[in-house]
Short mmCIF file of N, CA and C in Angstrom, two decimals:
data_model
loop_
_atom_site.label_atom_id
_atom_site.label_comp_id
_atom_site.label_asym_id
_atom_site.label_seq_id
_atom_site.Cartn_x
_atom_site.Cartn_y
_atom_site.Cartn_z
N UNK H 1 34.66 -25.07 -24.72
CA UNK H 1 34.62 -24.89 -23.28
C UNK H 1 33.67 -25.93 -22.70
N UNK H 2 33.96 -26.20 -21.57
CA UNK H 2 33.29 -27.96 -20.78
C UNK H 2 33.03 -27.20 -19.64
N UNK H 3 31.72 -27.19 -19.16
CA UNK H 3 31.60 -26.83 -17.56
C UNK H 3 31.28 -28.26 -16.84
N UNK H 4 31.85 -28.24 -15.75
CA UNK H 4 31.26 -29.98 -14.95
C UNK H 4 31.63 -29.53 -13.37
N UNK H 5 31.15 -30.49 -12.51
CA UNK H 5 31.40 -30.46 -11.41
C UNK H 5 32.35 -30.37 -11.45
N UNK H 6 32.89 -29.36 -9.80
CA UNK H 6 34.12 -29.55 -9.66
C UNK H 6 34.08 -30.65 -8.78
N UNK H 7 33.70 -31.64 -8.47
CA UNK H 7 33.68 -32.96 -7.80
C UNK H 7 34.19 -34.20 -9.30
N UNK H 8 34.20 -33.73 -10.23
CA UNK H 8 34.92 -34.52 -11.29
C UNK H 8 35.99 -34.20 -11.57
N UNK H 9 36.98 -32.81 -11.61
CA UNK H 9 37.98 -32.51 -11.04
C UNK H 9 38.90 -32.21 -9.57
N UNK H 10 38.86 -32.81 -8.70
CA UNK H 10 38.94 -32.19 -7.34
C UNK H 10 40.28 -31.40 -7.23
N UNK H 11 40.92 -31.93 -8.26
CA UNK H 11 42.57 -31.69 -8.40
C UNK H 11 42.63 -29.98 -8.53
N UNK H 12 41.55 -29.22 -8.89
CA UNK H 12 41.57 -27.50 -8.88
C UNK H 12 41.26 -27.26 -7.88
N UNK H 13 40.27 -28.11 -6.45
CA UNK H 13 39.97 -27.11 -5.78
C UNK H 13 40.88 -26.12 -4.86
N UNK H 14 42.18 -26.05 -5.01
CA UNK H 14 43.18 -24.71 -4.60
C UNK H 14 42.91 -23.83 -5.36
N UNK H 15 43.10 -24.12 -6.44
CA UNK H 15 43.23 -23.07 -7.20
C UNK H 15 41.40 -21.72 -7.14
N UNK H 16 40.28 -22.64 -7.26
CA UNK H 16 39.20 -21.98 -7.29
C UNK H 16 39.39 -21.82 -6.02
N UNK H 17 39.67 -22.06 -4.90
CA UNK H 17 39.43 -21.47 -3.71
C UNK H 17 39.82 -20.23 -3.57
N UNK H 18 41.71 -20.14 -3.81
CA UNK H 18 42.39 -19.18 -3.72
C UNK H 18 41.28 -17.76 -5.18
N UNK H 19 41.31 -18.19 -6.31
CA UNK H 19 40.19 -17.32 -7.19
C UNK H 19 39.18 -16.52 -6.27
N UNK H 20 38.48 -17.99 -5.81
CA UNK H 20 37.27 -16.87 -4.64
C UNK H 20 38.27 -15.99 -3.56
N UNK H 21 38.74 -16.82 -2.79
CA UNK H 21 39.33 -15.64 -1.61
C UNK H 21 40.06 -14.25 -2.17
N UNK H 22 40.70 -14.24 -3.22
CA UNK H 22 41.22 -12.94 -3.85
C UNK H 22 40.14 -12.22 -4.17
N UNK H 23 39.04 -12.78 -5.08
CA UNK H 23 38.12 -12.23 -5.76
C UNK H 23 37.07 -11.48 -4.66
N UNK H 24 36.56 -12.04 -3.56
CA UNK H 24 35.97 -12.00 -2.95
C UNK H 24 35.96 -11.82 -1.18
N UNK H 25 36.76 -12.26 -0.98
CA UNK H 25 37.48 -12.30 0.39
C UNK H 25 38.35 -11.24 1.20
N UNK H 26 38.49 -10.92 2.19
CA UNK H 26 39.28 -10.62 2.75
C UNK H 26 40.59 -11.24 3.52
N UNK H 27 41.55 -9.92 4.06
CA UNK H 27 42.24 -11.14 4.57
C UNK H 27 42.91 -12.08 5.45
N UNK H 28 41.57 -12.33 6.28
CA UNK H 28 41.47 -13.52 6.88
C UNK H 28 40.34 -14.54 6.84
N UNK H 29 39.58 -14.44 5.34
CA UNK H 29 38.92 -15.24 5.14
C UNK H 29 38.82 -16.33 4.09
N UNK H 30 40.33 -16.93 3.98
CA UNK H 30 40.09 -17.99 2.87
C UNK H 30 39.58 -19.12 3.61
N UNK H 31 40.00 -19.61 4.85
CA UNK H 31 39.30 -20.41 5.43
C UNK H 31 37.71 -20.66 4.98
N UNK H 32 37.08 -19.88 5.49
CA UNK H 32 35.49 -19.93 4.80
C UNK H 32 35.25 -20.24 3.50
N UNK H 33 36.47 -19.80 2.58
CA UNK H 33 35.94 -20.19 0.99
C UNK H 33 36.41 -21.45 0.79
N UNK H 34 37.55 -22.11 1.10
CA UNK H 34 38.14 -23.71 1.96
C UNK H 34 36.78 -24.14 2.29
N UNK H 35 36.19 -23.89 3.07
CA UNK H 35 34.59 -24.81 3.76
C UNK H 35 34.01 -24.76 2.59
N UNK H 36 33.57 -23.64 1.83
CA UNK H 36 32.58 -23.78 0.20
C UNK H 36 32.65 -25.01 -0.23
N UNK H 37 34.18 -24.64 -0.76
CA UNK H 37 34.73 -25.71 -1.66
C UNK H 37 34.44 -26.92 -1.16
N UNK H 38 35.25 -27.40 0.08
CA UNK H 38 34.70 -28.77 0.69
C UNK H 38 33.55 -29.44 0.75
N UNK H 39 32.74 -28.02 0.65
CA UNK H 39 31.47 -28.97 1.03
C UNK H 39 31.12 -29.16 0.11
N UNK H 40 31.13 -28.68 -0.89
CA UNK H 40 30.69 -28.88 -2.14
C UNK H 40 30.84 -30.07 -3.07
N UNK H 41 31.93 -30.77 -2.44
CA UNK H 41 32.67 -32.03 -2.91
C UNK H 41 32.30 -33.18 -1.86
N UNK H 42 31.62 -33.00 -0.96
CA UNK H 42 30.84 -34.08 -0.26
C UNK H 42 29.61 -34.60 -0.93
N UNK H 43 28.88 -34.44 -2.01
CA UNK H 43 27.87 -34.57 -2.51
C UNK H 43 26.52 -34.14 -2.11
N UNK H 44 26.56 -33.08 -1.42
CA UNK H 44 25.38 -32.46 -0.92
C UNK H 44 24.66 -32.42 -1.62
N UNK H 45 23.56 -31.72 -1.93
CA UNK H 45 22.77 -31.09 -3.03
C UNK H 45 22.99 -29.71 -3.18
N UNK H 46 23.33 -28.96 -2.20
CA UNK H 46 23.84 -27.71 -2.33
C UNK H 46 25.03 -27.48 -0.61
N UNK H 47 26.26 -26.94 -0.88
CA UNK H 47 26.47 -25.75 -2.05
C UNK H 47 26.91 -27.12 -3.33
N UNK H 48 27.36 -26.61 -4.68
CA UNK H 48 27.95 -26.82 -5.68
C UNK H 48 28.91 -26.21 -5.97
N UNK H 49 29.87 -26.40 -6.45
CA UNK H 49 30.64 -25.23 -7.33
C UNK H 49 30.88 -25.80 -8.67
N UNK H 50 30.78 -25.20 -9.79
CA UNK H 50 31.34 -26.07 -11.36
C UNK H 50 32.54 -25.21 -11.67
N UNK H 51 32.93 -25.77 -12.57
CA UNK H 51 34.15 -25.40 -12.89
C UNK H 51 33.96 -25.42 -14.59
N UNK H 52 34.90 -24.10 -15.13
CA UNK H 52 34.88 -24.05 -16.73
C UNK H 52 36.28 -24.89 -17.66
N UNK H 53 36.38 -25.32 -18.10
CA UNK H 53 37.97 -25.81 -18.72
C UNK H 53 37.93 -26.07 -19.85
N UNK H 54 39.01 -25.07 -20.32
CA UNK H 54 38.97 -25.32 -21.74
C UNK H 54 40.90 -25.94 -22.26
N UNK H 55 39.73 -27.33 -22.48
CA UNK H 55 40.80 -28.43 -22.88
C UNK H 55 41.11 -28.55 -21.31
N UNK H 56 42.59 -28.65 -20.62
CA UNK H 56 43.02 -28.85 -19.39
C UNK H 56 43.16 -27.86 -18.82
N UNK H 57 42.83 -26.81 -18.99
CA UNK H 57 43.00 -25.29 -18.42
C UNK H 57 41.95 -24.24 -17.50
N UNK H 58 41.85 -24.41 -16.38
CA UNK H 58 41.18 -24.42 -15.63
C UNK H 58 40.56 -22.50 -15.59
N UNK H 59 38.83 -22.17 -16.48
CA UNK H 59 39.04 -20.95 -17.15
C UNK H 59 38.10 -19.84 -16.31
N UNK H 60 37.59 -20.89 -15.68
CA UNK H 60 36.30 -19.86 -14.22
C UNK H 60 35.27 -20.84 -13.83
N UNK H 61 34.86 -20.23 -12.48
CA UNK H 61 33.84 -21.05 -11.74
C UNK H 61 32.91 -20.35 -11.10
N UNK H 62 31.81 -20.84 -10.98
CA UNK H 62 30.52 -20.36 -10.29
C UNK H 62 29.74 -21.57 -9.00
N UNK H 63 29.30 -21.12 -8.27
CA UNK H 63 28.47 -21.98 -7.51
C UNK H 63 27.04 -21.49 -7.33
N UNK H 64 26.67 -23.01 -7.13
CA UNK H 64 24.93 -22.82 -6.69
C UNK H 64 24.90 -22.75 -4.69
N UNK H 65 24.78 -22.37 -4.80
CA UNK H 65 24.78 -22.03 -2.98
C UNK H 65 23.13 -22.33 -2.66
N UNK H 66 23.12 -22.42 -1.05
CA UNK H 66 21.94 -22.20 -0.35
C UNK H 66 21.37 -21.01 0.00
N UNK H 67 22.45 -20.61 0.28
CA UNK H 67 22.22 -19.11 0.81
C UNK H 67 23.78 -18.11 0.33
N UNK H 68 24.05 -16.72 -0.23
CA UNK H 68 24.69 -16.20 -0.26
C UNK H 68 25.03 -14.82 0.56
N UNK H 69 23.70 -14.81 0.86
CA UNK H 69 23.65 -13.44 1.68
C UNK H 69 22.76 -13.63 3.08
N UNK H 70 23.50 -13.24 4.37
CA UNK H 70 22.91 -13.21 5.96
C UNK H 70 22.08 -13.00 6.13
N UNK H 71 22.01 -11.88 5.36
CA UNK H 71 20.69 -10.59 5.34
C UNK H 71 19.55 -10.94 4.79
N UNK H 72 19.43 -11.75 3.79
CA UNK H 72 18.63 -12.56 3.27
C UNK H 72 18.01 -14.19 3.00
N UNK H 73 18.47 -14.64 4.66
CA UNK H 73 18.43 -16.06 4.03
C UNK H 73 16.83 -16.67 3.53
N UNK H 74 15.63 -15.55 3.69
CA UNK H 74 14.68 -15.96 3.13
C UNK H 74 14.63 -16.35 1.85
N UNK H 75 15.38 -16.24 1.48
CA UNK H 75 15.97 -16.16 -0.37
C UNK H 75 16.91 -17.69 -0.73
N UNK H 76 16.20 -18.69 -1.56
CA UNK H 76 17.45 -19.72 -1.71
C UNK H 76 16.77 -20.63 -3.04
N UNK H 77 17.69 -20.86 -3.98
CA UNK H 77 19.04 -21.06 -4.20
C UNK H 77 19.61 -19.60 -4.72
N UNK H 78 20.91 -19.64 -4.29
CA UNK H 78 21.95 -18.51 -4.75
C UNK H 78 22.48 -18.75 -6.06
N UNK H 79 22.69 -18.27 -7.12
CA UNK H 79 24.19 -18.52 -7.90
C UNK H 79 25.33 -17.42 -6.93
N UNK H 80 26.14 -17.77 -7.04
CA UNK H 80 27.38 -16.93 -5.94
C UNK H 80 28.85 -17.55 -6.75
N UNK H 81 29.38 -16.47 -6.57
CA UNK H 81 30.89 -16.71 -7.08
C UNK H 81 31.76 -16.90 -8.05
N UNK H 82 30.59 -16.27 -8.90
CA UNK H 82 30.97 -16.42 -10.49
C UNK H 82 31.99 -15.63 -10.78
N UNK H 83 33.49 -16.17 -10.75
CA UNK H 83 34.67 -16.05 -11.40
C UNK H 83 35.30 -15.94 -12.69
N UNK H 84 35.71 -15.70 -13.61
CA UNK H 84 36.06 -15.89 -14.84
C UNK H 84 37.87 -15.31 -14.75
N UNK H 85 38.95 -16.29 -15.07
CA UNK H 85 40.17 -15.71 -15.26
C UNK H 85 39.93 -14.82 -15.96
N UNK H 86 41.30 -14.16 -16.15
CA UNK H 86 41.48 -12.83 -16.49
C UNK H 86 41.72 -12.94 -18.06
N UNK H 87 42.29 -14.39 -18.28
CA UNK H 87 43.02 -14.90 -19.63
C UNK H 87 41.50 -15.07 -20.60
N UNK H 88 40.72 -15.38 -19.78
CA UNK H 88 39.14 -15.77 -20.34
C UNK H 88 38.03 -14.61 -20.47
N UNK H 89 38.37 -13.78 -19.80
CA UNK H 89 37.32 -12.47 -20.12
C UNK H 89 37.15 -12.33 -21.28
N UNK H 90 35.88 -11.32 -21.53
CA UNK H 90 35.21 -10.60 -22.56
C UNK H 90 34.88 -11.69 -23.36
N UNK H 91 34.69 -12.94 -23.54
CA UNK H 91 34.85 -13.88 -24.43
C UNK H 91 33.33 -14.81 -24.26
N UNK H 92 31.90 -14.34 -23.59
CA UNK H 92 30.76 -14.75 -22.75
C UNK H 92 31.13 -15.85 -22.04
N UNK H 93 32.38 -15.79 -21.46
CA UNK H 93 31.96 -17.44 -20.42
C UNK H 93 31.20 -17.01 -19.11
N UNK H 94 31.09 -15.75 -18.39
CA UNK H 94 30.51 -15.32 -17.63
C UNK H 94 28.74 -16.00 -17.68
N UNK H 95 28.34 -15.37 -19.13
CA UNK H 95 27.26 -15.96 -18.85
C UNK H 95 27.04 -17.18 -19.46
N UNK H 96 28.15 -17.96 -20.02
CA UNK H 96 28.00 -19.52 -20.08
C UNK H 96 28.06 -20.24 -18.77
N UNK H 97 28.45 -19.52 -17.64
CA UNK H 97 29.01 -19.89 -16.15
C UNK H 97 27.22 -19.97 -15.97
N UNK H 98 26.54 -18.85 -15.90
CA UNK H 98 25.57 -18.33 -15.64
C UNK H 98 24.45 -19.60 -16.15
N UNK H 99 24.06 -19.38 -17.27
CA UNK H 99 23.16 -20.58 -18.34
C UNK H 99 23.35 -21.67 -17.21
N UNK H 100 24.61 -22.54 -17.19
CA UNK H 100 24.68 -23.73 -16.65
C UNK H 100 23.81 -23.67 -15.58
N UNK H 101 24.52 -22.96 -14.39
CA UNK H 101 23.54 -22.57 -13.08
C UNK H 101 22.20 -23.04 -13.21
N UNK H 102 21.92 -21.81 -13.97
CA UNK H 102 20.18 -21.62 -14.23
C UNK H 102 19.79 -23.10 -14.87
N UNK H 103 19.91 -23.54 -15.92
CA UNK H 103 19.83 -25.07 -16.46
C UNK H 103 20.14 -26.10 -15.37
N UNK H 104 21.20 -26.24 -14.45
CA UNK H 104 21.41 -27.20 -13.50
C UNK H 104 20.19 -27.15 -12.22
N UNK H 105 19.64 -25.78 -12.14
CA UNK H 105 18.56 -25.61 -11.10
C UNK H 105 17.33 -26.06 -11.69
N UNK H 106 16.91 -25.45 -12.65
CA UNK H 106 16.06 -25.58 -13.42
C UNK H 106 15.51 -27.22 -13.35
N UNK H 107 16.84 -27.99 -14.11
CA UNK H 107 16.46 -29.57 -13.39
C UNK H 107 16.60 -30.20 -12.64
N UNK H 108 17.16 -29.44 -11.24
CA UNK H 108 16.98 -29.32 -10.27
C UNK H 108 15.70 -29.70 -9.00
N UNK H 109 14.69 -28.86 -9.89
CA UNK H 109 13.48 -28.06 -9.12
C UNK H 109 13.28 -27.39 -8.65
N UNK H 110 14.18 -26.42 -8.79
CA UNK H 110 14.20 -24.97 -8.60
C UNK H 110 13.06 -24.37 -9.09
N UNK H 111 12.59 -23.23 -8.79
CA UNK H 111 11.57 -22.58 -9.48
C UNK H 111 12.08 -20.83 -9.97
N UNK H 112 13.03 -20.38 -9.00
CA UNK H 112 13.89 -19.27 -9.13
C UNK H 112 15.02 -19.29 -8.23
N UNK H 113 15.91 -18.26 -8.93
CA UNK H 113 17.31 -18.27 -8.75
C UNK H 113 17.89 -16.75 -8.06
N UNK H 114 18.64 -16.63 -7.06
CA UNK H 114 18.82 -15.06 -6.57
C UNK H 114 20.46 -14.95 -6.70
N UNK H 115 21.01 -14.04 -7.05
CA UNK H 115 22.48 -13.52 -6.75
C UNK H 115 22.14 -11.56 -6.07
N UNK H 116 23.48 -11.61 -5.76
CA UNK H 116 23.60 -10.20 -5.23
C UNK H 116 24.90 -9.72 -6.29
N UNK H 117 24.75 -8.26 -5.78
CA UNK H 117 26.24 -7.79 -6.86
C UNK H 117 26.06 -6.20 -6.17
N UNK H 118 27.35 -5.68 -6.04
CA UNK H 118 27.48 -4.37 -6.12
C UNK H 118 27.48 -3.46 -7.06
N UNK H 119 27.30 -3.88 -7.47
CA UNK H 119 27.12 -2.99 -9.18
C UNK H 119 25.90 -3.05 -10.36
N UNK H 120 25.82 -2.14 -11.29
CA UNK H 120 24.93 -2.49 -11.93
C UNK H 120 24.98 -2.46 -13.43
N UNK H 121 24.40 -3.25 -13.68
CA UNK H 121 24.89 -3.27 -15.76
C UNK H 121 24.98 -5.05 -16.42
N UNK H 122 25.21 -5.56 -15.24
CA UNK H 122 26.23 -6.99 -15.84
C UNK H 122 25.04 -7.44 -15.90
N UNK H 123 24.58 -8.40 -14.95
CA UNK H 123 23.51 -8.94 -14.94
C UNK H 123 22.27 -8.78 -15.18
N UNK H 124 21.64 -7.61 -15.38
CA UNK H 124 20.61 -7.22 -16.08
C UNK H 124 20.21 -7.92 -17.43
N UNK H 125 21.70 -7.61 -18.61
CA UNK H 125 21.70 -8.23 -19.69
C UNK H 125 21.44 -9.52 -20.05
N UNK H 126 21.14 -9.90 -18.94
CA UNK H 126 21.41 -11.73 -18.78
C UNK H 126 19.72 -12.22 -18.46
N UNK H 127 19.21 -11.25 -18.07
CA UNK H 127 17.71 -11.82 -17.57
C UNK H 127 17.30 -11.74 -16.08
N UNK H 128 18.50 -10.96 -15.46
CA UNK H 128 18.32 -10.88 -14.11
C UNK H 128 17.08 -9.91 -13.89
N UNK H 129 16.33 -9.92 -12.60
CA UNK H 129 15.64 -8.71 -12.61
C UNK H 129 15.85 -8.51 -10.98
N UNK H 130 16.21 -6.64 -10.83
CA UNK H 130 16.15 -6.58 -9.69
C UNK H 130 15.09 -5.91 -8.69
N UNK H 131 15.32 -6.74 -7.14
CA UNK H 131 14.07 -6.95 -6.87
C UNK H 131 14.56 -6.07 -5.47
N UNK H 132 15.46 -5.12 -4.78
CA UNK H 132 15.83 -4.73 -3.75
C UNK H 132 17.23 -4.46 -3.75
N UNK H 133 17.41 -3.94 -2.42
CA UNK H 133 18.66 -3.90 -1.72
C UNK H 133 19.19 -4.45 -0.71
N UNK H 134 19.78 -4.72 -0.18
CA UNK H 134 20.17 -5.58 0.78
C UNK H 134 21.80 -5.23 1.48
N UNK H 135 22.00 -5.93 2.84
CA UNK H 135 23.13 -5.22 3.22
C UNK H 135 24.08 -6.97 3.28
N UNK H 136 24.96 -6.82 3.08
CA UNK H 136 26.32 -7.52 2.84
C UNK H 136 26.48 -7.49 3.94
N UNK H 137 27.39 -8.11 4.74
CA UNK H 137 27.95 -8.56 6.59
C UNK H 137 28.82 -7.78 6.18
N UNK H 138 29.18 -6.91 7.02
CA UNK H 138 28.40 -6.29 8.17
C UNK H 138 27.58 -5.33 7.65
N UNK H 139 27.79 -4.26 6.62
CA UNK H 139 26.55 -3.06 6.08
C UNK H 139 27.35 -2.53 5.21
N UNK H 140 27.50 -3.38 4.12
CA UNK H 140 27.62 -3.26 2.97
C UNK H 140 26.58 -3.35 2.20
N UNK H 141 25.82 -1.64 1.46
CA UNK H 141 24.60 -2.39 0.97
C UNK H 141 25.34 -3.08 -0.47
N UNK H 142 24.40 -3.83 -1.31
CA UNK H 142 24.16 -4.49 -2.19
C UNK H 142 23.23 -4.85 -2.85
N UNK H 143 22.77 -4.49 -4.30
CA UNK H 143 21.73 -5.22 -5.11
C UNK H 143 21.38 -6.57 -4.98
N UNK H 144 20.23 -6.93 -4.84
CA UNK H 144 19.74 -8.41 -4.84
C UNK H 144 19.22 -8.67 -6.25
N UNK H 145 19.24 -9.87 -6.83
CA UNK H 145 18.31 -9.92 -7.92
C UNK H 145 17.60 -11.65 -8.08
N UNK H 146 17.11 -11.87 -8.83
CA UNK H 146 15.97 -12.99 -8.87
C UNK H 146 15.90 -12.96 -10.57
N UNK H 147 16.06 -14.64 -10.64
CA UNK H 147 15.37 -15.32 -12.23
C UNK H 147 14.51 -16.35 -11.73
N UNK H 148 13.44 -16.20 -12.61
CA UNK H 148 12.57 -17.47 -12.77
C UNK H 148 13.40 -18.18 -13.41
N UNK H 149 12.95 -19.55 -13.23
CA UNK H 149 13.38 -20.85 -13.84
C UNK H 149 12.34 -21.65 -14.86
#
């Protein structure tokens, strides 16, 4: 498995877009996950998105964001959007998605890293620690969590 920018493939970004908007989206919001993606391929410094592929097969993606949550923009950098096909589960690319992140911030200059999640169990295992609650647009609450780097 190869994680790299998705700015070295641009040829997926439909496909990870459409991933996030199903995964994540409602529906009238692929537009907004369309802007992610884009911007991400302008060479900003953030957002990012990488992409996983194994061999030519395009297997999940994650991004480093600025901000992931409204409610919190005191909080930045995000990991956000960590995807994994369905063909690729159970198999740790989740937290090979994850590692990269944290390693790409890390030399970065990052000092810590925040995601949110509705749930609880996944990320814990990984080194997450959580630090609150928080509400999702419009009041959806949600777990926040934080890694040192």
């Amino acid at each position: 498995m190869k994680i790299i920018n998705l700015s070295e493939r641009p040829e997926f970004q439909e496909t990870v877009t459409d991933w996030l908007w199903k995964a994540f989206g409602s529906e009238n919001s692929r537009a907004f996950f369309e802007s992610v993606v884009q911007s991400s391929l302008r060479g900003a410094d953030l957002p990012q998105t990488f992409i996983a592929l194994e061999g030519e097969t395009l297997a999940g993606t994650v991004g480093l964001w600025r901000c992931d949550l409204i409610s919190r923009q005191d909080l930045t950098p995000w990991l956000a959007a960590l995807y994994v096909d369905e063909g690729f589960r159970s198999r740790g690319l989740g937290w090979e998605l994850q590692a990269f992140v944290l390693e790409h911030s890390r030399r970065s200059g990052f000092s810590e890293l925040y995601l949110y999640a509705e749930f609880t169990g996944y990320y814990e295992r990984f080194g997450w620690k959580y630090i609150g609650d928080a509400l999702d647009y419009p009041d959806k609450p949600v777990r926040v969590y934080q890694q040192f780097l």
